[in-house]
Short mmCIF file of C-alpha atoms in Angstrom, two decimals:
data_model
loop_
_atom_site.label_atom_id
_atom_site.label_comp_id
_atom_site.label_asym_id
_atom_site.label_seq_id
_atom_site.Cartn_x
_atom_site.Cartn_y
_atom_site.Cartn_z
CA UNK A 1 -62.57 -20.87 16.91
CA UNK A 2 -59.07 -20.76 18.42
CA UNK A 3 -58.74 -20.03 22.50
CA UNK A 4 -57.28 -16.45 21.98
CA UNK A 5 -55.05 -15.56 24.48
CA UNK A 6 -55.95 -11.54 24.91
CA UNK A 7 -53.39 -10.75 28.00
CA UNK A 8 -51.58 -8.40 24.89
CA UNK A 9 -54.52 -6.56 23.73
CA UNK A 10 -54.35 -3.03 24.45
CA UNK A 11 -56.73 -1.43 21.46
CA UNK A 12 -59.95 -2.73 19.92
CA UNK A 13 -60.56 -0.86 16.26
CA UNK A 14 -63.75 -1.31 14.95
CA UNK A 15 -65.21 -1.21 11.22
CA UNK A 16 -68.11 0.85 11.38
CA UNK A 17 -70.35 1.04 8.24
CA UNK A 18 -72.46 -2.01 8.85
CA UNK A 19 -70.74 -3.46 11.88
CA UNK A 20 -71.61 -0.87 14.88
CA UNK A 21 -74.15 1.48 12.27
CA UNK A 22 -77.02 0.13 10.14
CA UNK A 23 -76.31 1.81 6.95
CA UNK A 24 -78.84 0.05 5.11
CA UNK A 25 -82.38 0.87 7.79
CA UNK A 26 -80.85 4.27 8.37
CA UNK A 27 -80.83 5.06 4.71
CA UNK A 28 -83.79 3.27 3.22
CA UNK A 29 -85.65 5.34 6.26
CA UNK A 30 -84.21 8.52 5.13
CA UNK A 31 -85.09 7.84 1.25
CA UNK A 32 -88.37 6.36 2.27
CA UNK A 33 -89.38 9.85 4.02
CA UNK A 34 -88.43 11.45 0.95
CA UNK A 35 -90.92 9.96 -1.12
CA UNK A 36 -88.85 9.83 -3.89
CA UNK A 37 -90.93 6.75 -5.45
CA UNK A 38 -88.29 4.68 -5.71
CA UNK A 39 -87.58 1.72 -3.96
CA UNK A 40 -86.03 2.76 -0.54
CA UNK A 41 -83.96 -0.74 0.01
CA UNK A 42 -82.73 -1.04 -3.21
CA UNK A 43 -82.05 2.52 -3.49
CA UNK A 44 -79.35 1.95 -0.28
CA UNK A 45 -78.12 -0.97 -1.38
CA UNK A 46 -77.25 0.81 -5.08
CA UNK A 47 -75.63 3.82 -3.22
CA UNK A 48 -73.72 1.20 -0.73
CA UNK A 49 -72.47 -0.93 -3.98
CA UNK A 50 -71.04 2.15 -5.51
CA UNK A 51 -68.66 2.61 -2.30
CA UNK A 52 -65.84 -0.42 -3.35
CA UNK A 53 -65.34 0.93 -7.24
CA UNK A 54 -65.65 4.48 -6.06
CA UNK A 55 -62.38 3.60 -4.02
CA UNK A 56 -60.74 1.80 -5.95
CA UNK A 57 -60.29 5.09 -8.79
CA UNK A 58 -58.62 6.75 -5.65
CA UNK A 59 -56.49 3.75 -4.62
CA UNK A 60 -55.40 3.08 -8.49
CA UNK A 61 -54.25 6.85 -9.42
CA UNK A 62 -57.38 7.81 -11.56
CA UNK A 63 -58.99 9.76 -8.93
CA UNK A 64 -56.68 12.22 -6.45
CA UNK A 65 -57.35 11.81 -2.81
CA UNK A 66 -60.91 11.83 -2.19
CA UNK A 67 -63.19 11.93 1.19
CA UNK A 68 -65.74 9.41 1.28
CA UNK A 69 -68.15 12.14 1.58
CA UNK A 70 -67.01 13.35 -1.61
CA UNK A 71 -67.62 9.63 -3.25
CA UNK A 72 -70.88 8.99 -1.52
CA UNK A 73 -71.83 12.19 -3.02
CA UNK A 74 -70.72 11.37 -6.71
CA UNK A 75 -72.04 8.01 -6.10
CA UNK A 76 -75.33 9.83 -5.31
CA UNK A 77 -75.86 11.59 -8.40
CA UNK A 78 -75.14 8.30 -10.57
CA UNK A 79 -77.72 6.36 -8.16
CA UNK A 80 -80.37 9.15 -8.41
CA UNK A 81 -80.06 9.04 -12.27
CA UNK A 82 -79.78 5.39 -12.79
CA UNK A 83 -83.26 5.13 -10.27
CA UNK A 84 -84.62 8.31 -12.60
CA UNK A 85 -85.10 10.81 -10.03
CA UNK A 86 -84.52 14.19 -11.15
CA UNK A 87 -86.38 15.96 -8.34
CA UNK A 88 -83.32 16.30 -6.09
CA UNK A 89 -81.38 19.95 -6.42
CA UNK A 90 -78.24 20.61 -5.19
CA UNK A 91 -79.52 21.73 -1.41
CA UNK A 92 -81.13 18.36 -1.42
CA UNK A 93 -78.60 16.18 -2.63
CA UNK A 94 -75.73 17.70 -0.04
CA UNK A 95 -78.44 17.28 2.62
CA UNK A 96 -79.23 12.92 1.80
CA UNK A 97 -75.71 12.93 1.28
CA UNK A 98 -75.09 13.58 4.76
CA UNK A 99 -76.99 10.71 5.77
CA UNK A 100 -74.29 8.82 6.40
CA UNK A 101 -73.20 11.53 9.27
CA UNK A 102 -76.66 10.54 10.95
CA UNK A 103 -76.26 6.61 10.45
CA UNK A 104 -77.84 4.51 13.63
CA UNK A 105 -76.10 2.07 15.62
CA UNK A 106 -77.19 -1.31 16.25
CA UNK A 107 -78.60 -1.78 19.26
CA UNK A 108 -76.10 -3.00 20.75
CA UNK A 109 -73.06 -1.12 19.79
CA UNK A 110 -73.06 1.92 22.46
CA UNK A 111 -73.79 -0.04 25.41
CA UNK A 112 -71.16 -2.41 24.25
CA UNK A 113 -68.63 0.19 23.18
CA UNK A 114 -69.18 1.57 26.76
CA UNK A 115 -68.21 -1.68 28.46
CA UNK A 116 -65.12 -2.51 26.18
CA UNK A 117 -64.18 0.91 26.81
CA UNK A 118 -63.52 0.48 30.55
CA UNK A 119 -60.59 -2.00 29.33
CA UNK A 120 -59.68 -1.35 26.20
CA UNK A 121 -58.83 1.81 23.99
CA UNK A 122 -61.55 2.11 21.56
CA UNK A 123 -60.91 3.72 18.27
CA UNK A 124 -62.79 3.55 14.83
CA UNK A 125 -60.67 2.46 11.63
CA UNK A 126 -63.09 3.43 9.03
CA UNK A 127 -62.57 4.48 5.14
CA UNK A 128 -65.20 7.38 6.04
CA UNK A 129 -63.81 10.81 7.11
CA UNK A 130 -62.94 12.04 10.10
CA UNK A 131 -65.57 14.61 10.22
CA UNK A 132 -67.89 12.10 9.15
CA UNK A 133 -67.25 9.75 11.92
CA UNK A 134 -67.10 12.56 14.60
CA UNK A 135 -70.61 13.49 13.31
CA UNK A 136 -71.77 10.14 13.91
CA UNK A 137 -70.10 9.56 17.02
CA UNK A 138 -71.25 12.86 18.02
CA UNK A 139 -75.20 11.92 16.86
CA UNK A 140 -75.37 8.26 18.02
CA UNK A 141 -73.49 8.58 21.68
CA UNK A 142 -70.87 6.45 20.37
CA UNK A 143 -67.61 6.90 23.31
CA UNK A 144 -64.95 6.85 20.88
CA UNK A 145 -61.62 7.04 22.97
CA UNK A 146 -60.15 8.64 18.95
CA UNK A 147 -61.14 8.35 15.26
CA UNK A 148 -59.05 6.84 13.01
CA UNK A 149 -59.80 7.20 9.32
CA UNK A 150 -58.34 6.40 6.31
CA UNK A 151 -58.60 10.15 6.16
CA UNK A 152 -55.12 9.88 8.45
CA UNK A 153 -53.59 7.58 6.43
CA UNK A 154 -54.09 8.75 3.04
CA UNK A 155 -54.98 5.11 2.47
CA UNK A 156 -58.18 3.41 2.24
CA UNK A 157 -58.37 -0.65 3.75
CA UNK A 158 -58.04 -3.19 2.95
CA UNK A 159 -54.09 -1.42 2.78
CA UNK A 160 -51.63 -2.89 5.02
CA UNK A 161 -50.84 1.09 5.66
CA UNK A 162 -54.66 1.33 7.87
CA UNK A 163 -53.66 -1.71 9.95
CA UNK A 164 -50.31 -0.85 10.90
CA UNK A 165 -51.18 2.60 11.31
CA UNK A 166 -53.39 1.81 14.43
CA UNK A 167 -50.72 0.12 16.08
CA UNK A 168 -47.96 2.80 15.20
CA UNK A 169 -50.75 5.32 16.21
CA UNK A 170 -50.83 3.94 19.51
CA UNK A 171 -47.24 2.74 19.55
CA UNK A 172 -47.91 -1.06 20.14
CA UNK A 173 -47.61 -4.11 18.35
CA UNK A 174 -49.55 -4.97 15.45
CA UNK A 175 -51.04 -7.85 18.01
CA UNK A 176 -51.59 -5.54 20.61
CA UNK A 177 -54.54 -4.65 18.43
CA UNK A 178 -57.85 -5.83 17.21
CA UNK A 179 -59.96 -5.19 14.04
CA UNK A 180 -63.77 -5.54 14.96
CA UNK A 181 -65.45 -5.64 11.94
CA UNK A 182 -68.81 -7.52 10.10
CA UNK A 183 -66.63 -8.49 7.48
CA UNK A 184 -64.47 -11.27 6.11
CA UNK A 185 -62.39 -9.64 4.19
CA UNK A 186 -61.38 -6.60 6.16
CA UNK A 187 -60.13 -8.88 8.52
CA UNK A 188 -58.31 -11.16 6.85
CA UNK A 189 -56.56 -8.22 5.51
CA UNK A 190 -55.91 -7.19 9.16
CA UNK A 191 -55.18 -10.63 9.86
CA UNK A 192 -52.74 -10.44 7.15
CA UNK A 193 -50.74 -7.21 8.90
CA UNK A 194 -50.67 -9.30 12.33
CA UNK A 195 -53.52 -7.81 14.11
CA UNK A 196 -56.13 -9.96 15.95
CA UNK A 197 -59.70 -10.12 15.05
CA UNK A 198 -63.73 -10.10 16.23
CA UNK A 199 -65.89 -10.91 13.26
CA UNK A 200 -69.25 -9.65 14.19
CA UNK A 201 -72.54 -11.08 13.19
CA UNK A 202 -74.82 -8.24 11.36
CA UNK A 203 -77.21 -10.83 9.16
CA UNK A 204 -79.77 -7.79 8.87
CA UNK A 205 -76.90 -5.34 7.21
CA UNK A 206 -77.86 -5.26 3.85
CA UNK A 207 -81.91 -5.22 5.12
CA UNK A 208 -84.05 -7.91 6.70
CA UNK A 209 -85.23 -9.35 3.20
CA UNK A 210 -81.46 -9.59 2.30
CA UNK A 211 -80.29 -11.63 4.70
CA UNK A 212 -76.17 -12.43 4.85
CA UNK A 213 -73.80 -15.30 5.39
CA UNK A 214 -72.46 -14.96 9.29
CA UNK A 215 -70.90 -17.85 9.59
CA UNK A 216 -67.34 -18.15 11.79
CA UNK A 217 -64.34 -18.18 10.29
CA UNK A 218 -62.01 -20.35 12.83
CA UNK A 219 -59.13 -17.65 11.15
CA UNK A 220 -60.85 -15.28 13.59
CA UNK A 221 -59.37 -15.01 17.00
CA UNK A 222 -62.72 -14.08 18.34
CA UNK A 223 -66.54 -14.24 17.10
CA UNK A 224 -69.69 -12.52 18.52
CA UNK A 225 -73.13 -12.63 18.03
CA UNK A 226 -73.23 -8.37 18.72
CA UNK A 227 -70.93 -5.92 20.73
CA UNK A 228 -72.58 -6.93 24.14
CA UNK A 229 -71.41 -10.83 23.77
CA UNK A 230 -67.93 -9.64 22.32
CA UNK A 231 -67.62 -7.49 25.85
CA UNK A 232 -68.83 -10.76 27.47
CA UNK A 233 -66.59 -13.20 26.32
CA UNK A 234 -63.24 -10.30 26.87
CA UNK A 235 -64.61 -10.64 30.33
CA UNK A 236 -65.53 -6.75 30.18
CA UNK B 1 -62.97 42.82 24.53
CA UNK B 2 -65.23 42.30 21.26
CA UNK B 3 -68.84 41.76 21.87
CA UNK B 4 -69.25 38.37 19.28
CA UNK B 5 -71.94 37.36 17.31
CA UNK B 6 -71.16 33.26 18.23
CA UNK B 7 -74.26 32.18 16.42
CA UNK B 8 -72.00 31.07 13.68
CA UNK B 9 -69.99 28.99 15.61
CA UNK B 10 -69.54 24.94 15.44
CA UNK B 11 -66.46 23.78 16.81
CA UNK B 12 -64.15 24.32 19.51
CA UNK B 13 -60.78 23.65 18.92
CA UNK B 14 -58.44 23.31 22.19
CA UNK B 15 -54.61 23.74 22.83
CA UNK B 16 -54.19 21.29 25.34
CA UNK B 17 -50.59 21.67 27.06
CA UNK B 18 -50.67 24.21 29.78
CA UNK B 19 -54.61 25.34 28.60
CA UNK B 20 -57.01 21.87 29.00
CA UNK B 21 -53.82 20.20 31.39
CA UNK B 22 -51.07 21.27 33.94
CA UNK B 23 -48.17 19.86 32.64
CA UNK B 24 -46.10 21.62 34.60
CA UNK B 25 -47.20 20.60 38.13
CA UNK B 26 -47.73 17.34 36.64
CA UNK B 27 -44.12 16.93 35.80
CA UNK B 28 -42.95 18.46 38.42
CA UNK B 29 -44.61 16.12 40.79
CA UNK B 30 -43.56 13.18 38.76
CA UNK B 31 -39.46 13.93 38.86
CA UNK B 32 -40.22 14.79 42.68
CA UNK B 33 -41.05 11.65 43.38
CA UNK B 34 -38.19 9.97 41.17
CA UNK B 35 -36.02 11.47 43.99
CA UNK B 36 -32.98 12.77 41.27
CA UNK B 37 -31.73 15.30 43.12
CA UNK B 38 -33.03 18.08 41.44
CA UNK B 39 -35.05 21.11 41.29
CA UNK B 40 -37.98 19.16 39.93
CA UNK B 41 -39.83 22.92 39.04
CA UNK B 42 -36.91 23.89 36.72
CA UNK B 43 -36.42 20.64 35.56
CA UNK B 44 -40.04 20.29 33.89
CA UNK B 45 -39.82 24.57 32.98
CA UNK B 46 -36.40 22.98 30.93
CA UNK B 47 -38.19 19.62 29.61
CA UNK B 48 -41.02 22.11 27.95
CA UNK B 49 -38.68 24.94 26.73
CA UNK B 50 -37.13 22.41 24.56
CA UNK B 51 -39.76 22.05 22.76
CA UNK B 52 -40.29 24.89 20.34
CA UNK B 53 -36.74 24.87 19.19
CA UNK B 54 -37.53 21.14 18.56
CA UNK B 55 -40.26 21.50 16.72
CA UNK B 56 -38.32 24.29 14.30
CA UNK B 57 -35.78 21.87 13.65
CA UNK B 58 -38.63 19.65 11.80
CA UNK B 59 -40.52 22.26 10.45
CA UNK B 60 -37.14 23.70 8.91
CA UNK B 61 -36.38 20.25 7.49
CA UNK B 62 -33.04 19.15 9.56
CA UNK B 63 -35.15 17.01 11.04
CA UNK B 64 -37.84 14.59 8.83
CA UNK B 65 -41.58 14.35 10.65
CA UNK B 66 -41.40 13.54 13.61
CA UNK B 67 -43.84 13.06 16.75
CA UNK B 68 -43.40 14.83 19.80
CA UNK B 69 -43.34 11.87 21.73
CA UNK B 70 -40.09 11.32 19.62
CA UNK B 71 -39.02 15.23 20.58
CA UNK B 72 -39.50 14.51 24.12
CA UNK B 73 -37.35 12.08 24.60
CA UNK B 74 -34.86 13.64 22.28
CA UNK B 75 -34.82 17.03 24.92
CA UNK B 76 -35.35 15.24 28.13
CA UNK B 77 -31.74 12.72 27.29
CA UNK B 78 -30.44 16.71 26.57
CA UNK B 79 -32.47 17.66 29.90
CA UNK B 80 -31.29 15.20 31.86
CA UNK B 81 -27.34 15.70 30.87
CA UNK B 82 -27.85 19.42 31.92
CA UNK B 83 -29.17 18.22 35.01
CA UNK B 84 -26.40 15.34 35.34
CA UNK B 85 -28.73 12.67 35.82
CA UNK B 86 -26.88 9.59 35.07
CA UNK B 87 -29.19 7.08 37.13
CA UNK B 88 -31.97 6.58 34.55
CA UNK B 89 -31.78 3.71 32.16
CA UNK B 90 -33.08 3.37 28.84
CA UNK B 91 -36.61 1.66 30.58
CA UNK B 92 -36.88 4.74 32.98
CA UNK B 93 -36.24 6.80 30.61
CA UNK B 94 -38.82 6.15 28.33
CA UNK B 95 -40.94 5.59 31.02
CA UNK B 96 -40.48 9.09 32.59
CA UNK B 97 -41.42 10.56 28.88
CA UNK B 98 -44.62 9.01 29.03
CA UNK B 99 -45.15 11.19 31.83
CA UNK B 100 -47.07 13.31 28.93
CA UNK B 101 -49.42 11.06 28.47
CA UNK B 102 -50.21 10.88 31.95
CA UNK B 103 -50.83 15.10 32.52
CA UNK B 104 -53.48 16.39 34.81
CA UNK B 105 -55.76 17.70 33.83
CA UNK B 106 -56.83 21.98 35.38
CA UNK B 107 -59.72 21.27 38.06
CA UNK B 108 -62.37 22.92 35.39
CA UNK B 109 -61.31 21.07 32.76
CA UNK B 110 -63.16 18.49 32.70
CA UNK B 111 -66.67 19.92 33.74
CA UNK B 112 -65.95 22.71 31.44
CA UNK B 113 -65.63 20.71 28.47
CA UNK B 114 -68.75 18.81 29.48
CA UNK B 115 -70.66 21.57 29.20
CA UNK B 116 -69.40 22.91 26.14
CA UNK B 117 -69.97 19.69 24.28
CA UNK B 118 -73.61 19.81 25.19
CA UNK B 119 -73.83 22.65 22.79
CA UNK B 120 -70.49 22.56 20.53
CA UNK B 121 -68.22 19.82 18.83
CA UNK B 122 -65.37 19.55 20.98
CA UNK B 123 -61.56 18.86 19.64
CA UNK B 124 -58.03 18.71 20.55
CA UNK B 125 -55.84 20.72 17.98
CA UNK B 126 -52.16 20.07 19.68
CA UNK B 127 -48.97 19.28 18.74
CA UNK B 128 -49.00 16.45 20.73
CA UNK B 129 -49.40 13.10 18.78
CA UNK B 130 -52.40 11.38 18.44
CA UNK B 131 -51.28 8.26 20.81
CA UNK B 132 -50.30 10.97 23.54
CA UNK B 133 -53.46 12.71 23.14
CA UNK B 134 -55.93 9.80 23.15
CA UNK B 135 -54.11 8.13 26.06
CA UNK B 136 -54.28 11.50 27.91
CA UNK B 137 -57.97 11.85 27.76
CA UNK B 138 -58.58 8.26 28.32
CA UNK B 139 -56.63 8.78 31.86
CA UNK B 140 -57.93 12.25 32.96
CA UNK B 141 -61.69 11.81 31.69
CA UNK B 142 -61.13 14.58 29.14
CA UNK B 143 -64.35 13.74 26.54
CA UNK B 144 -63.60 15.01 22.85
CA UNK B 145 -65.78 14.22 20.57
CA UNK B 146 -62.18 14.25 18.35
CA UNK B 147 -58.83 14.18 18.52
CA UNK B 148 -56.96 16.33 16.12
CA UNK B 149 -53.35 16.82 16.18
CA UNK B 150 -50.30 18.07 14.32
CA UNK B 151 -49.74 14.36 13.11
CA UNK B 152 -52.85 14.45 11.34
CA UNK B 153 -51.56 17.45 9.27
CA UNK B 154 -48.40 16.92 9.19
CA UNK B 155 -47.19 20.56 10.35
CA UNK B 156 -47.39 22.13 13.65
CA UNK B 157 -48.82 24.91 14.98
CA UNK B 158 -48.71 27.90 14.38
CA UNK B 159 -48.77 26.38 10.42
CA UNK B 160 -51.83 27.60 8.99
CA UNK B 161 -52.40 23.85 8.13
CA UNK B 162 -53.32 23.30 11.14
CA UNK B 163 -56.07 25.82 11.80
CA UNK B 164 -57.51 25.57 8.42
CA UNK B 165 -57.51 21.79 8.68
CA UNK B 166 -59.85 22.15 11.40
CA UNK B 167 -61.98 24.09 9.72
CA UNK B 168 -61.56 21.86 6.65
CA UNK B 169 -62.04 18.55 8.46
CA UNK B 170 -65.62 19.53 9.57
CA UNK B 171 -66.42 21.01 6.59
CA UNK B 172 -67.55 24.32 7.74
CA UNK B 173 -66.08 28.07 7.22
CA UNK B 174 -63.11 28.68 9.31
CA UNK B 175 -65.14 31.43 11.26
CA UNK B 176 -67.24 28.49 12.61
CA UNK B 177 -64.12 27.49 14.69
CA UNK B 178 -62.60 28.91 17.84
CA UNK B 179 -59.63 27.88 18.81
CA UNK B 180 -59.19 28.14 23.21
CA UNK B 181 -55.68 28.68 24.08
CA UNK B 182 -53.83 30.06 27.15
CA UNK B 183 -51.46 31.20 24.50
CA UNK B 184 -51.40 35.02 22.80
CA UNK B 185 -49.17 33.50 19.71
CA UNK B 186 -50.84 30.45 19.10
CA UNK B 187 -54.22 32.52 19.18
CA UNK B 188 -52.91 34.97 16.60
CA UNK B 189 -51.83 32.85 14.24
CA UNK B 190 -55.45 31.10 13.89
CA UNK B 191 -57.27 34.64 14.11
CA UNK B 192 -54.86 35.40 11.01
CA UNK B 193 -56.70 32.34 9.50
CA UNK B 194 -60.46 33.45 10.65
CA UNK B 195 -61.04 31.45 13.57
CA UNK B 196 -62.61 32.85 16.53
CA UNK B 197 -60.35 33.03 19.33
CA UNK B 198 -60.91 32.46 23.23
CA UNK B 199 -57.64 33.57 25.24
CA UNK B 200 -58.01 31.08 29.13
CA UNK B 201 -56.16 32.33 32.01
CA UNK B 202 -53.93 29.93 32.93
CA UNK B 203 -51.33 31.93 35.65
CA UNK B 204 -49.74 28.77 37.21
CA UNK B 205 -48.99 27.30 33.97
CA UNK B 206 -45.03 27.40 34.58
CA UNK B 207 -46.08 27.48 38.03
CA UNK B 208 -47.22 28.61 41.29
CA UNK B 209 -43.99 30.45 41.74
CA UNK B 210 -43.90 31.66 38.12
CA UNK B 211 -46.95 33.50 37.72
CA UNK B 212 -47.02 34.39 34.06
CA UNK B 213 -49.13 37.76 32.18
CA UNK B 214 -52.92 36.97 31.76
CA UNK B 215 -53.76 39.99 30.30
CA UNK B 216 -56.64 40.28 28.05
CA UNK B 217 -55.91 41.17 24.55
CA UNK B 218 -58.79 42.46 22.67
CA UNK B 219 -58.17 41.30 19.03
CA UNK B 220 -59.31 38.28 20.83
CA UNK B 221 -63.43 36.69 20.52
CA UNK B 222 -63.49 35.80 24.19
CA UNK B 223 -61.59 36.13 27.66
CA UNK B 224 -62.48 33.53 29.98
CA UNK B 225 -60.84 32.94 33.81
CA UNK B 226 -61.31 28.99 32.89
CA UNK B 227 -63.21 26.21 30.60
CA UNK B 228 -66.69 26.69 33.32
CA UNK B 229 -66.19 30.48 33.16
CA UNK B 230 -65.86 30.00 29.26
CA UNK B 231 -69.15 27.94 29.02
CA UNK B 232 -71.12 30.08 31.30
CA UNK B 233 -70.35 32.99 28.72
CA UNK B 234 -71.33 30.95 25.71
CA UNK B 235 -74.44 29.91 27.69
CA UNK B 236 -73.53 25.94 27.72
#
């Protein structure tokens, strides 16, 4: 891990599908209620996978801009037939869909949020929609100081256009800001734009049983265990 | 004034300069203390009346998109000419212009939005840029649940973008919206898109010696005297 001198950092912008909510419990809970008789876990995780390709028709041309809400819900119909459910009608499917508006944090995220928040700006920089992220904010008690979505910047990440676009938002340096995030590759694609970045340890986020790789990457300028130790270590 | 069915209703949408903050006696107070020599009342009254024929020179095209952080400087170097201020350098300069970001909020502002958000999603739908508007409520305590702005639709108000992206963003009919304004025009021009609208007295808005006509108008949803009055009426 390099010492990270933070004296610059004005704005902390955080991931939040798997790094401050728990996609996968919120939805296998959700589809488990349903009793749908399919496997709740894998059914999340098959909706989740469906997320990157979805994306990557917008990014490439094929698809005009889309919300995510709009791809978790075409997503959704492919995952319901593939897992032969045909029970679903349209009410139901628009109501699961917005699932993801009602996504839990971890258990850490809003008191940590609340304590980076007395130093930092907090925003989100998520591929999810605005509405979608107010929703959840909204829901969860999350203290957003703003959203940012990819909804803003016509551009999903891992494009440069996100990264930059949180520092031109807030009319700072690109190092004036850091990505949060529970993934690698997000932020070495911030990394890659001249932001700093926390890589924070979700092993549960793809379920207990499913356990991921959270080892450091000394890239990182920071690591954390959770939101709480990421507040205790920028002294907030 | 119309008795309204509010049932309906989801979001309120909020002008924000001169209705949720007191730019004028915050500007005012600001150039006092900068000790220029000049009538620091019409100096801010001069600062915001450049601003609408700033904003038509983008919206016409001579100018490309730009933020009104950009605009402000733009009219307060033509401000501060008229004035013949010639002490401020370039770092006071943009320091003064920043003063935006820094606007007071009215004394029921922030209770008043409280309250509503108990019940309501709460916004920001200003042409002031998303940077202005974020580091405004971080400073003055304003809590949105979002911050929407003119750069997120890339028109101002009263563009009918901007109304219906509100609507549009959350996903809900544009009658689920009411826009709060201490402004007749800006209120007509969303009512001519379906919002609700809520007209707030503001009479010191170009200030105490510049009372200005708070007249109700009864194409309007709501009157209210300020944000508390507004909430007590929509029983927040």
């Amino acid at each position: 891990m390099n010492i990270t001198d933070v004296s610059g950092l004005r704005v902390l912008a955080f991931d939040v599908f798997g790094t401050v909510v728990d996609w996968h419990g919120s939805i296998a809970r959700e589809v488990d209620a349903l009793a749908l008789g399919v496997d709740a876990a894998e059914f999340a995780r098959a909706w989740r996978a469906g997320y990157k390709p979805a994306m990557a028709r917008v990014m490439s041309g094929e698809l005009g801009w889309t919300r995510i809400d709009d791809l978790h819900r075409m997503i959704l119909d492919d995952v319901l037939a593939d897992f032969g459910v045909t029970s679903l009608g349209e009410e139901e499917r628009g109501e699961l869909n917005r699932v993801w508006h009602r996504l839990e944090p971890w258990p850490d995220s809003v008191e940590g949020l609340r304590r980076l928040k007395a130093r930092y700006l907090v925003c989100t920089l998520s591929n999810g929609n605005i509405g979608l992220l107010a929703n959840m904010a909204k829901n969860a008690g999350l203290p957003w100081d703003c959203i940012l979505s990819a909804e803003v910047f016509r551009a999903y990440k891992p494009d440069p256009a996100t990264y930059l676009g949180v520092a031109d938002v807030f009319d700072v340096p690109p190092g004036a800001v850091m990505l949060v995030a529970a993934h690698q590759d997000d932020l070495a694609a911030a990394r890659g734009c001249g932001l700093e970045t926390a890589y924070v340890e979700r092993p549960a986020e793809f379920g207990e049983d499913r356990p991921k790789d959270v080892s450091p990457d000394p890239a990182n300028s920071m690591h954390a265990k959770d939101f709480v130790d990421l507040a205790r270590q920028l002294g907030c």
